[in-house]
Tab-separated table of C-alpha atoms in Angstrom:
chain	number	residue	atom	x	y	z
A	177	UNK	CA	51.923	44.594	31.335
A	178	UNK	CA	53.718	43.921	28.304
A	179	UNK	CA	51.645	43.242	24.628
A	180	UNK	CA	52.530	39.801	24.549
A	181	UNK	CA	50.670	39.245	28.163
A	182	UNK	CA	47.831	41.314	27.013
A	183	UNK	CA	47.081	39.395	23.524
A	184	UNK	CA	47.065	36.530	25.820
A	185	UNK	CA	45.035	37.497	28.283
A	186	UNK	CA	42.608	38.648	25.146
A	187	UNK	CA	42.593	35.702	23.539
A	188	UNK	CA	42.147	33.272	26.405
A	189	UNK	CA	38.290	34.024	26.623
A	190	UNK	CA	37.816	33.220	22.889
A	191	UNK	CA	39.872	29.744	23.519
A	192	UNK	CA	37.393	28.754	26.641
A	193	UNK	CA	34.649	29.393	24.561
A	194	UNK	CA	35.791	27.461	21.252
A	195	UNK	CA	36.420	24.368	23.909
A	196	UNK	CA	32.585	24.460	25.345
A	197	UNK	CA	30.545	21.679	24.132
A	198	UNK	CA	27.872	23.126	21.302
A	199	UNK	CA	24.660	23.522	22.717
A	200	UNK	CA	21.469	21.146	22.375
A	201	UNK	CA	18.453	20.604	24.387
A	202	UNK	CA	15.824	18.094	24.089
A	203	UNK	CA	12.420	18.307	25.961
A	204	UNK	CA	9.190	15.727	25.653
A	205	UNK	CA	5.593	17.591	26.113
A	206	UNK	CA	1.805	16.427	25.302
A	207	UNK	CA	0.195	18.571	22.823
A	208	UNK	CA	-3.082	19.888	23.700
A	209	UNK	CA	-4.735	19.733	27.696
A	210	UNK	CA	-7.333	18.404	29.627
A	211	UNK	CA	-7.972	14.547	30.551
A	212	UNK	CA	-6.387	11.631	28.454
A	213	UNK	CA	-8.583	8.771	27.937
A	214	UNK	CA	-7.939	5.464	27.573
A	215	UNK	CA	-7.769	4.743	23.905
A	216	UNK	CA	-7.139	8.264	23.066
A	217	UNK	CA	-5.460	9.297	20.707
A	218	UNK	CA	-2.808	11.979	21.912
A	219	UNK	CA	0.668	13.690	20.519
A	220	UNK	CA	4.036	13.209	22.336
A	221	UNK	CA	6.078	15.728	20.868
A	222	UNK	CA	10.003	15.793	20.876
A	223	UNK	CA	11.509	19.233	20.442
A	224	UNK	CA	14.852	19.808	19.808
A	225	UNK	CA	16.569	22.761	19.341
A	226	UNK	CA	20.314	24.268	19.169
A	227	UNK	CA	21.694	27.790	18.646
A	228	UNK	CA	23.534	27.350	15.182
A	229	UNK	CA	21.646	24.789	13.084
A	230	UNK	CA	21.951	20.869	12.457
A	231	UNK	CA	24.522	19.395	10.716
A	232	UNK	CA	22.287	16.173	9.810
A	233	UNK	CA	19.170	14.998	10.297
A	234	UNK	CA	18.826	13.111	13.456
A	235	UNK	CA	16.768	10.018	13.875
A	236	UNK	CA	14.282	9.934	16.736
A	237	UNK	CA	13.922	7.075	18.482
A	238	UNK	CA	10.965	5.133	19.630
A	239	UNK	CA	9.517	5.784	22.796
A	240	UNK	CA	9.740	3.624	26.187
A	241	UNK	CA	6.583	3.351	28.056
A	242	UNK	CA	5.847	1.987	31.802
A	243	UNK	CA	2.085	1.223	31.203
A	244	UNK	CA	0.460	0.000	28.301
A	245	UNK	CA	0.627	1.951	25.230
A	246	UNK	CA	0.641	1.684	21.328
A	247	UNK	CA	2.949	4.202	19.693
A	248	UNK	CA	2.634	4.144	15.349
A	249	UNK	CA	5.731	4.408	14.165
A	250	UNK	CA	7.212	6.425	11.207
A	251	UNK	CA	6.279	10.101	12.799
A	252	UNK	CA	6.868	13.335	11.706
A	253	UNK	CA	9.221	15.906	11.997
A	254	UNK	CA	9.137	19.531	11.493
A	255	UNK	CA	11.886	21.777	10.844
A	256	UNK	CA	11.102	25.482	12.138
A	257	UNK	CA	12.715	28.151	15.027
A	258	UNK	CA	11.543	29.302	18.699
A	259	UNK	CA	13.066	32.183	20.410
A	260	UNK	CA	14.622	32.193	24.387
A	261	UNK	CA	14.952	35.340	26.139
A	262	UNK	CA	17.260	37.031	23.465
A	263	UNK	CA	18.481	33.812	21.196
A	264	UNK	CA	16.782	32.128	17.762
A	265	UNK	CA	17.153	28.852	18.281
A	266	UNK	CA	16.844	26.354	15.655
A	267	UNK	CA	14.273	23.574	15.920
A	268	UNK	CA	13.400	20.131	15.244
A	269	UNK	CA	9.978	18.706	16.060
A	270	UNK	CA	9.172	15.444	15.926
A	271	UNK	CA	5.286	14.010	16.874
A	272	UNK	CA	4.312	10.543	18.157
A	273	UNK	CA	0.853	9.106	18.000
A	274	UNK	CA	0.387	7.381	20.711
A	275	UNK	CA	-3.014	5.424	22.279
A	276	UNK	CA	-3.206	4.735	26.223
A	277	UNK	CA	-4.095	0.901	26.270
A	278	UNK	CA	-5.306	1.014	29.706
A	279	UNK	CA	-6.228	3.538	32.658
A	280	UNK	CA	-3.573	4.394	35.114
A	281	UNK	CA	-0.300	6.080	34.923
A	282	UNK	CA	1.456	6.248	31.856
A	283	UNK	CA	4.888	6.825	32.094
A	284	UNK	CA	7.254	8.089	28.982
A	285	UNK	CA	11.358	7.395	29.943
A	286	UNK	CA	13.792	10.454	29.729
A	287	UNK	CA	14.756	10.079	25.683
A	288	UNK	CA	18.613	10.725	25.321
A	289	UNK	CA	19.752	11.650	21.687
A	290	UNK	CA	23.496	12.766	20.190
A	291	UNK	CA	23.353	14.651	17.084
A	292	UNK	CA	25.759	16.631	14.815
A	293	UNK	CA	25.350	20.210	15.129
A	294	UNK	CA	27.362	23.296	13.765
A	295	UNK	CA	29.684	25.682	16.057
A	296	UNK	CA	30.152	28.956	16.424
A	297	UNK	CA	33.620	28.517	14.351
A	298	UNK	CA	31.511	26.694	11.519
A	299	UNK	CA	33.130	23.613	12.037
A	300	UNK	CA	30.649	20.398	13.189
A	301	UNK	CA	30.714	18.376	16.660
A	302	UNK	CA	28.527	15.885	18.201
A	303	UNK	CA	26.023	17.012	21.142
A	304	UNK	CA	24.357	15.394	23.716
A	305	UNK	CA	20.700	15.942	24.871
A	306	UNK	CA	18.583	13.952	27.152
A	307	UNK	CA	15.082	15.169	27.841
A	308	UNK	CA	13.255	14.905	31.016
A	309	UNK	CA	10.361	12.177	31.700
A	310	UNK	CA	6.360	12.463	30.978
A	311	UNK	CA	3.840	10.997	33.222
A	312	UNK	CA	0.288	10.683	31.436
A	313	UNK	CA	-2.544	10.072	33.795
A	314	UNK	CA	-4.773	8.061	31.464
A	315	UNK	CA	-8.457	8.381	32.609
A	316	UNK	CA	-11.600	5.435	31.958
A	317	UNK	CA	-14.259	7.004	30.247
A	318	UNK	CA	-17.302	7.493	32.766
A	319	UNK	CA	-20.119	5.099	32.286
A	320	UNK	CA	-17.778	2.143	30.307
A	321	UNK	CA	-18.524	-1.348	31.119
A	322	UNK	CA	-15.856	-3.264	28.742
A	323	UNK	CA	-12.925	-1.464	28.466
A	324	UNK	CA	-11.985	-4.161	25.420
A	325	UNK	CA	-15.042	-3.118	23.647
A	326	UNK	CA	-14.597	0.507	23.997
A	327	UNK	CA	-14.119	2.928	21.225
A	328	UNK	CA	-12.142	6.322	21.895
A	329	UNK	CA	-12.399	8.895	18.642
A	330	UNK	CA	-13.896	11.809	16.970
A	331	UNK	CA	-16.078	9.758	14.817
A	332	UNK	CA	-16.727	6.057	14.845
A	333	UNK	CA	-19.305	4.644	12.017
A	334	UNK	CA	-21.106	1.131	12.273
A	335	UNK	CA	-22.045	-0.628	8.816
A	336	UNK	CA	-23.534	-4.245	8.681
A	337	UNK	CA	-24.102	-6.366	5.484
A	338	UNK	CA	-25.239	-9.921	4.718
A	339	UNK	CA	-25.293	-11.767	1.664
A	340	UNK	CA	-27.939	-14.481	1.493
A	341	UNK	CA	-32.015	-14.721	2.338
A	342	UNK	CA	-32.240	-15.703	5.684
A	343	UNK	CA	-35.681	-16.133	5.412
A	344	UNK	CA	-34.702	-19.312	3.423
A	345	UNK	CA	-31.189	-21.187	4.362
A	346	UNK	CA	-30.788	-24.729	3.129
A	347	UNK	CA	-28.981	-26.998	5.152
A	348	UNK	CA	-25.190	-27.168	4.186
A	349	UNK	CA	-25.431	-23.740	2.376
A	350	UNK	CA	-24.289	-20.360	4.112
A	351	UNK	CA	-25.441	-17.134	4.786
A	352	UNK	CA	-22.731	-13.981	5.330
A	353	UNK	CA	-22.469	-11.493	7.498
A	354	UNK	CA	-19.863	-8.439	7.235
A	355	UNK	CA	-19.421	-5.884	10.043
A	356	UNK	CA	-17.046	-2.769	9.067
A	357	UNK	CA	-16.243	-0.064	11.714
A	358	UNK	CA	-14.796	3.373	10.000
A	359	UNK	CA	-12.967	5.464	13.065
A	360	UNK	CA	-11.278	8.678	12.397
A	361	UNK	CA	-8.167	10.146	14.763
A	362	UNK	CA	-7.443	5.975	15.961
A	363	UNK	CA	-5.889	3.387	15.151
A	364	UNK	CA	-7.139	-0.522	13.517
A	365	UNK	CA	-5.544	-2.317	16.209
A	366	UNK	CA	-7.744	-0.581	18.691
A	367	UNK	CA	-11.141	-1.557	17.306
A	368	UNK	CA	-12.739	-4.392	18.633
A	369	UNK	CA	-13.161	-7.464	17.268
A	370	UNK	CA	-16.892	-8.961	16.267
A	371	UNK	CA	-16.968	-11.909	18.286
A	372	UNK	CA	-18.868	-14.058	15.493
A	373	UNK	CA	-21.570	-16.254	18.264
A	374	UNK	CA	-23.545	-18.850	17.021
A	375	UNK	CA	-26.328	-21.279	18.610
A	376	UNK	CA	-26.179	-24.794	18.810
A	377	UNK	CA	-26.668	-26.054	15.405
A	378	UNK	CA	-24.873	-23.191	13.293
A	379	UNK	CA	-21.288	-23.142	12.344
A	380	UNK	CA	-19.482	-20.396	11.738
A	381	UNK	CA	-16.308	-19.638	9.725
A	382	UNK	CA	-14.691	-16.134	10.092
A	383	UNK	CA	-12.461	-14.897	7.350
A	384	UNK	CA	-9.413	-13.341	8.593
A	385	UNK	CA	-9.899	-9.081	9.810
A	386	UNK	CA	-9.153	-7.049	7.386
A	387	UNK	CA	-7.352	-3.729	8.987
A	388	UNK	CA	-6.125	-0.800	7.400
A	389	UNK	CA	-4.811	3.260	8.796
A	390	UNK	CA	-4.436	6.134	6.629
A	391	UNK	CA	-3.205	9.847	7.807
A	392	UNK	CA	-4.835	12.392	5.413
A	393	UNK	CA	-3.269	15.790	6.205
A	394	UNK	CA	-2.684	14.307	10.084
A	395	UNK	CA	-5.618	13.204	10.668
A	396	UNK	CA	-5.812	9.323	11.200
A	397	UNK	CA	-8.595	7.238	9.964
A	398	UNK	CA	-9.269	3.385	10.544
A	399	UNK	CA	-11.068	0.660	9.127
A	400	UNK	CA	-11.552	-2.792	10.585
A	401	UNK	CA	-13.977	-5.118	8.307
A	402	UNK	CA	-14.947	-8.790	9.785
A	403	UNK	CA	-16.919	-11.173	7.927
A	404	UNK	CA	-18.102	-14.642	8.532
A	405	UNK	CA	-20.081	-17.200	6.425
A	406	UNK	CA	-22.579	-19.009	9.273
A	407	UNK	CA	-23.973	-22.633	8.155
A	408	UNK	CA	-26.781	-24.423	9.426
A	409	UNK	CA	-26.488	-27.794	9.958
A	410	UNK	CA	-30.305	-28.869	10.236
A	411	UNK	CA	-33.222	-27.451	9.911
A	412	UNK	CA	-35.010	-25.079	12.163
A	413	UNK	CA	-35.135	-21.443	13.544
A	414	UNK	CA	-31.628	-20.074	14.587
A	415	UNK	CA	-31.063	-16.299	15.772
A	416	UNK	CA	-27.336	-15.624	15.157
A	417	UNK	CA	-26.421	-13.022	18.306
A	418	UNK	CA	-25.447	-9.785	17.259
A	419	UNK	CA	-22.975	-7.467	19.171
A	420	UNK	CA	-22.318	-3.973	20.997
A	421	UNK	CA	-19.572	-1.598	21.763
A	422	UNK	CA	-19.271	1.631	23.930
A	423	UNK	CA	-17.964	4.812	21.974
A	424	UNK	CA	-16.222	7.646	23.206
A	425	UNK	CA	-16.177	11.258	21.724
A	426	UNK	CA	-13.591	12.763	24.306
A	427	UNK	CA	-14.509	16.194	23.490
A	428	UNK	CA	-17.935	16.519	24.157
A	429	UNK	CA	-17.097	13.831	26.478
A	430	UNK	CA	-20.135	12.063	25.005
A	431	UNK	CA	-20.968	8.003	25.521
A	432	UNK	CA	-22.646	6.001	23.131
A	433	UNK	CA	-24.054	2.331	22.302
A	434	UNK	CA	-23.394	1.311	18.875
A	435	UNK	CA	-25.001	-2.261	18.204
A	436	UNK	CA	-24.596	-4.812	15.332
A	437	UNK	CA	-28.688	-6.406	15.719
A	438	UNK	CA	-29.181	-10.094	16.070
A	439	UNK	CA	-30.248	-11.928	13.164
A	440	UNK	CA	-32.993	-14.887	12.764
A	441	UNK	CA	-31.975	-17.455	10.043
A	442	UNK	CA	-34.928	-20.097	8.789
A	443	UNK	CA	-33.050	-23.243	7.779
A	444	UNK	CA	-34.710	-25.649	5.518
A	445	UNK	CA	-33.671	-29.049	4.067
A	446	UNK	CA	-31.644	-28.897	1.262
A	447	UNK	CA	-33.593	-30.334	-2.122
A	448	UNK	CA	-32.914	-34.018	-2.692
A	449	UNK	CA	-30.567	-34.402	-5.648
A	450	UNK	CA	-31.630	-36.247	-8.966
A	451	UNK	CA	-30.029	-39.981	-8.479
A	452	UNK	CA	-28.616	-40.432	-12.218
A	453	UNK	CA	-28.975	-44.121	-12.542
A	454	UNK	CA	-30.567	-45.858	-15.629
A	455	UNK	CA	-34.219	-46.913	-14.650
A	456	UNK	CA	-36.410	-49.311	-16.802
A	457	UNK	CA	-37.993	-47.084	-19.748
A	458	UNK	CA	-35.549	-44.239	-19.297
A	459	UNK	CA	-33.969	-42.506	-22.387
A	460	UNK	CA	-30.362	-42.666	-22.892
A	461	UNK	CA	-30.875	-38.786	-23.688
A	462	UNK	CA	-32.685	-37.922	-20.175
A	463	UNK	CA	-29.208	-40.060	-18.429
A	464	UNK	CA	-27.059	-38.302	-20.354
A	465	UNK	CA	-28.214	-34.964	-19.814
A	466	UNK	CA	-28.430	-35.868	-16.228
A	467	UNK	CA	-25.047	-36.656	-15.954
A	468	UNK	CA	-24.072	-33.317	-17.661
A	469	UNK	CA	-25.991	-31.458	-15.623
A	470	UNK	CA	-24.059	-33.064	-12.505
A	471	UNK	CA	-20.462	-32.848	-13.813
A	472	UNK	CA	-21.215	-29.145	-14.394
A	473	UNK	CA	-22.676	-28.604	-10.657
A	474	UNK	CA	-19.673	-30.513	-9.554
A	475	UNK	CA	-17.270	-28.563	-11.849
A	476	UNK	CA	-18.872	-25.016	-10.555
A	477	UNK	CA	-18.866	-26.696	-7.451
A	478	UNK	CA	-14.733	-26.900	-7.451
A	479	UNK	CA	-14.218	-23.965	-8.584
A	480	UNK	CA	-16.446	-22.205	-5.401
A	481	UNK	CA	-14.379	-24.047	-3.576
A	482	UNK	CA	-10.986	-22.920	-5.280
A	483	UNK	CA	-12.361	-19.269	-4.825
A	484	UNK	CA	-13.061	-19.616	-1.285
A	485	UNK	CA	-10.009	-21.698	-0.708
A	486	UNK	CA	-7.723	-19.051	-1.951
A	487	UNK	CA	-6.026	-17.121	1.246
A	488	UNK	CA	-3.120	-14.262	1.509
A	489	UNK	CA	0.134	-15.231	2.583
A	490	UNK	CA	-0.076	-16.242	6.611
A	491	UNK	CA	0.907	-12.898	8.505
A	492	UNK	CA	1.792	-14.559	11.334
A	493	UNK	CA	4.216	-16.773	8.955
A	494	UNK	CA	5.547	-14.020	8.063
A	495	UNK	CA	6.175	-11.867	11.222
A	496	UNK	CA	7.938	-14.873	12.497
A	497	UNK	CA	10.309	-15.351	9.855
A	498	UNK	CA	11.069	-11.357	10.015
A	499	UNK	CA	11.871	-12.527	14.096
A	500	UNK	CA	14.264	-14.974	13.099
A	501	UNK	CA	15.624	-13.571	10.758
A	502	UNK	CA	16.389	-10.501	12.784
A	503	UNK	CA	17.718	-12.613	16.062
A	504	UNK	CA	19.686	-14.600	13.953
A	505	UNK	CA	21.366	-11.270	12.343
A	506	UNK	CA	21.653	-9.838	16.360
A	507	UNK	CA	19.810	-6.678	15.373
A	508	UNK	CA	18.420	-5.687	18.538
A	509	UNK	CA	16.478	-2.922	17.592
A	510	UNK	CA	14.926	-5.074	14.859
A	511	UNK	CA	14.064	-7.686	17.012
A	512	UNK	CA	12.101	-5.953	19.235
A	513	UNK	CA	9.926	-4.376	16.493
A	514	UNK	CA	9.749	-7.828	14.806
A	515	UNK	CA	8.789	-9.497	18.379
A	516	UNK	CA	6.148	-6.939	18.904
A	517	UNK	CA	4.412	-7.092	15.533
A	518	UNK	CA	4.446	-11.205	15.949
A	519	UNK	CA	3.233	-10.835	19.270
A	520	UNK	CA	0.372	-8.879	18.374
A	521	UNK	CA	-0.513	-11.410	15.011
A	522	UNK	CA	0.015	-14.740	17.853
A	523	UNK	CA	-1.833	-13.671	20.133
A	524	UNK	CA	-5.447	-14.779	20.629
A	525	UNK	CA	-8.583	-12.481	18.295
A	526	UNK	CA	-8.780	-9.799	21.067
A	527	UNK	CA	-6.408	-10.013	23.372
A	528	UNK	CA	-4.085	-7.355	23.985
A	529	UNK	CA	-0.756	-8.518	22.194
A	530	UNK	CA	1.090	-8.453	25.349
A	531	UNK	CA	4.682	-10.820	25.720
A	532	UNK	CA	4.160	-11.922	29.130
A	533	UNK	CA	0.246	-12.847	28.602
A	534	UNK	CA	1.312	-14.710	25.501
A	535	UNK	CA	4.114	-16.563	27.113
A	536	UNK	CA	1.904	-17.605	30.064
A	537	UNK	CA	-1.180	-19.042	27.432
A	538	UNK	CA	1.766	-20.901	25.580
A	539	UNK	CA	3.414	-22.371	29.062
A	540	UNK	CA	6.994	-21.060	27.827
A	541	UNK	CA	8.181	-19.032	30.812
A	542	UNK	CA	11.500	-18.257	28.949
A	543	UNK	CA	9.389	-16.252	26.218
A	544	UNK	CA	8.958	-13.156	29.180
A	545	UNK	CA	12.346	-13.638	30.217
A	546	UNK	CA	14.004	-13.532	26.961
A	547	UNK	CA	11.660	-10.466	25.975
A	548	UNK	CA	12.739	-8.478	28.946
A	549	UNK	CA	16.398	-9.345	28.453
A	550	UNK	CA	15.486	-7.993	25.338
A	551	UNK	CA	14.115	-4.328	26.253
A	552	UNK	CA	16.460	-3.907	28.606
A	553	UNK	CA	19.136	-4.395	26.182
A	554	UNK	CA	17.386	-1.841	23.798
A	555	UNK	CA	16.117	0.547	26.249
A	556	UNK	CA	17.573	0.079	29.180
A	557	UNK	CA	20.139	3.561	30.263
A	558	UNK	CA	23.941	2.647	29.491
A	559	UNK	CA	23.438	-0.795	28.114
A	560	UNK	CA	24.747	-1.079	24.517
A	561	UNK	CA	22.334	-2.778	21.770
A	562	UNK	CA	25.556	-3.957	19.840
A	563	UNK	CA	26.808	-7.473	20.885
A	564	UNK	CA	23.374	-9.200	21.380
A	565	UNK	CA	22.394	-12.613	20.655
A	566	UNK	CA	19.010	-14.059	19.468
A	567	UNK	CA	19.164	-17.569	20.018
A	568	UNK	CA	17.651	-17.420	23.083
A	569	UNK	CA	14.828	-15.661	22.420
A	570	UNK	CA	14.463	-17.282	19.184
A	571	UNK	CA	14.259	-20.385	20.926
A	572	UNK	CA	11.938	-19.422	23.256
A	573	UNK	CA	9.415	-18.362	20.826
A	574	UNK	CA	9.536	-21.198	18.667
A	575	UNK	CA	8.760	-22.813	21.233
A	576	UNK	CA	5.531	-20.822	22.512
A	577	UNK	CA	4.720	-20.808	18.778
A	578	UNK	CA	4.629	-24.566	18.609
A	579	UNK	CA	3.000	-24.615	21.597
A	580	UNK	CA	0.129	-21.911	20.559
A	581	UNK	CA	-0.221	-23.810	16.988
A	582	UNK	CA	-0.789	-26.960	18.430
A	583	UNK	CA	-4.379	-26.580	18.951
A	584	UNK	CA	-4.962	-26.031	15.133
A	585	UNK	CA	-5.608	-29.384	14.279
A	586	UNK	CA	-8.706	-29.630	16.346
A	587	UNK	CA	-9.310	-26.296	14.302
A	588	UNK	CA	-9.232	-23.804	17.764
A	589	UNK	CA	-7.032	-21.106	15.233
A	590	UNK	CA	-8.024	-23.076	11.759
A	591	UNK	CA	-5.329	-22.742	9.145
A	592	UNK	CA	-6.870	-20.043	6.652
A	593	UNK	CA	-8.614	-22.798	5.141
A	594	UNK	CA	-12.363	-22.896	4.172
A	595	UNK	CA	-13.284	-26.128	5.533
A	596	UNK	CA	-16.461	-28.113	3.522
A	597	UNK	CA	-19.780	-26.785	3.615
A	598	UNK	CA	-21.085	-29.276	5.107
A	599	UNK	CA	-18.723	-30.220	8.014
A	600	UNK	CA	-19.408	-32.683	10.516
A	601	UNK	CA	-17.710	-32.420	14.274
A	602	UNK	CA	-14.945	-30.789	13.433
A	603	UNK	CA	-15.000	-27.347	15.176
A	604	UNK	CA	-15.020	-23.523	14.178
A	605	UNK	CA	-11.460	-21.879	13.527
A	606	UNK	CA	-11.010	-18.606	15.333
A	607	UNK	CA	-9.848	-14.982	13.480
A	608	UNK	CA	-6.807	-14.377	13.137
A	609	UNK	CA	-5.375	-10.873	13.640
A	610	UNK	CA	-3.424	-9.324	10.690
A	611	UNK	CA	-1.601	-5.991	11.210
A	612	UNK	CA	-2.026	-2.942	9.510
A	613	UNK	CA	-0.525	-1.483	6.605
A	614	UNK	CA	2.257	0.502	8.236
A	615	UNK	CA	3.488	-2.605	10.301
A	616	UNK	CA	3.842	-4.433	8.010
């Protein structure tokens, strides 16, 4: 064998090897074990790992679900190493937060990433990774008779308020109520609303939820306050109903009743107003003062009004102009996060913000179908995002939004407006669902 040959022969190994692919794996696992419970909050975790290190850092995408789900965005990723048989391995860990939104399977699609990682040679090359699927089999907490008013955390605290005597309600004037719910290791959007029931003779008028999550250290924490002003509109005995929901500590596996109590409100007639006319033998002085003393109730009077008139921006304005604007652009990816969020502000005080539910109450068919198109065109295996058009779906839900809007003029959704104190048949406008902070 001559030397030539043999350098050859030496060097062909080395050449096979510099031609392999680089090496990356991806796998999707729960953290912790036992049962998953409906509402609970659990961690998908994403590792990914490769022999020489990362050459960037890749962006993990958002999970597919078959089941109902909520996933928070914006999770986090830790760098760190894991060792396999005789090989360091560098990693990347990324966590979702995800919530089961109802019992059943929950299934998690295969997540496929490419990311630049470094060779053996120290140069850079692309590598593909595509983990296998989860299944989740999301349990119903034993002894729960509402799933939609059912609680799933470590903690959940009940706090009621009211502002006013209801001992003694005048007619036209209001009396407030404010229920807050403080749940740690969940999410806002899972708290139930207070439905806000009133007896025949009692208006109400709901301002709109306030909802807020925070992560301290990874631990979530949510806060849903509701509060209504309730009206009488004659006199008499009233008891406005109060409310209860179920909640779930899924480690001691504990059930509990938390209750907002029923309160009695005594209306009364409002106090007849002085009539400033003059009246044989009155004093000048006496009308004037009297009709001081009424331009300043009536001035205080506007400016109650002012205060209570004053709203934040319409979130469900908003979340639809983010929609159009992103189907106009053709952002896929966009869109679906921008149809979600709107989805979950249009649809009715709780109701799950589901597409096909919401297309059905608004009679616009071509809302489901357009959505679909959609997720298949974002999540579906092998179909490209790039190259897809909005005007469909825009259409469509302009459509169901004109349709679901159309009832605010008898006041079934209200506009954000305070209507007067004293109304007369015009009815009650509903909540409205605003997201939280990091959907916004």
């Amino acid at each position: 064998m001559t030397k030539r040959r043999a350098a050859l022969l030496l060097l062909a190994p080395l050449t096979a090897a510099a031609q392999e692919p680089p090496s990356l794996a991806l796998r999707l696992e729960r953290e912790g074990s036992g049962p998953v419970w409906l509402g609970q909050h659990v961690g998908i975790t994403a590792t990914l790992r490769t022999p020489i290190r990362f050459a960037s850092s890749p962006l993990f995408p958002e999970l597919a679900f078959q089941g109902r789900a909520i996933a928070l965005p914006n999770g986090t990723t830790t760098p760190g190493s894991e060792r396999v048989g005789a090989e360091n391995w560098v990693v990347l860990q990324h966590t979702y937060d995800v919530f089961p939104a109802e019992a059943g399977l929950l299934a998690i699609a295969p997540v496929t990433m490419t990311v630049s990682v470094g060779t053996g040679e120290g140069d850079v090359s692309a590598a593909r990774a595509r983990s296998a699927p989860l299944a989740l089999e999301v349990r119903l907490p034993p002894g729960t008779t509402d799933p939609a008013r059912l609680v799933t955390s470590r903690s959940l605290h009940l706090t009621v308020a009211q502002e006013g005597d209801p001992a003694r309600v005048p007619v036209g004037e209001a009396i407030t109520r404010t229920v807050t719910l403080l749940a740690e290791d969940s999410s806002a959007m899972l708290l139930p609303p207070m439905p806000w029931a009133v007896p025949d003779g009692v208006r109400a008028y709901p301002d709109p939820p306030r909802l807020a999550d925070r992560s301290d250290r990874g631990v979530l924490s949510a806060t849903r306050i509701d509060r209504a002003a309730f009206v009488p509109q004659r006199p008499g005995r009233y008891e406005l109903p109060g409310a209860t929901l179920q909640w779930f500590e899924p480690h001691s596996g504990r059930m509990q009743v938390l209750a907002v109590p029923p309160l009695t409100v005594q209306a009364v007639a409002a106090a007849p107003g002085e009539v400033a006319v003059t009246a044989p033998g009155r004093r000048p002085w006496r009308v004037a003062l009297g009709l001081a003393g009424g331009l300043t109730l009536a001035a205080a009077l506007g400016w109650w009004l002012r205060r209570r008139q004053q709203r934040p921006t319409d979130p469900e304005a908003e979340a639809f102009g983010g929609l159009r604007r992103t189907c106009r652009a053709g952002d896929a990816p966009a869109a679906m996060a921008a149809l979600l969020r709107w989805a979950a502000l249009a649809s009715p005080p709780g109701a799950p913000p589901i597409i096909a539910r919401l297309a059905a109450l608004a009679g616009v068919p071509a809302l489901e179908t357009e959505a679909a198109a959609l997720a298949s065109r974002r999540y579906g295996p092998g179909v490209p995002a790039a190259g897809w058009r909005g005007d469909a779906l825009l259409r469509a839900a302009r459509t169901a939004r004109h349709a679901l809007r159309r009832p605010a003029a008898t006041g079934r959704h209200g506009t954000g407006r305070l209507p007067a104190l004293n109304p007369g048949t015009e009815a009650r406008p509903a909540p409205r669902v605003t997201l939280p902070g990091w959907a916004r």
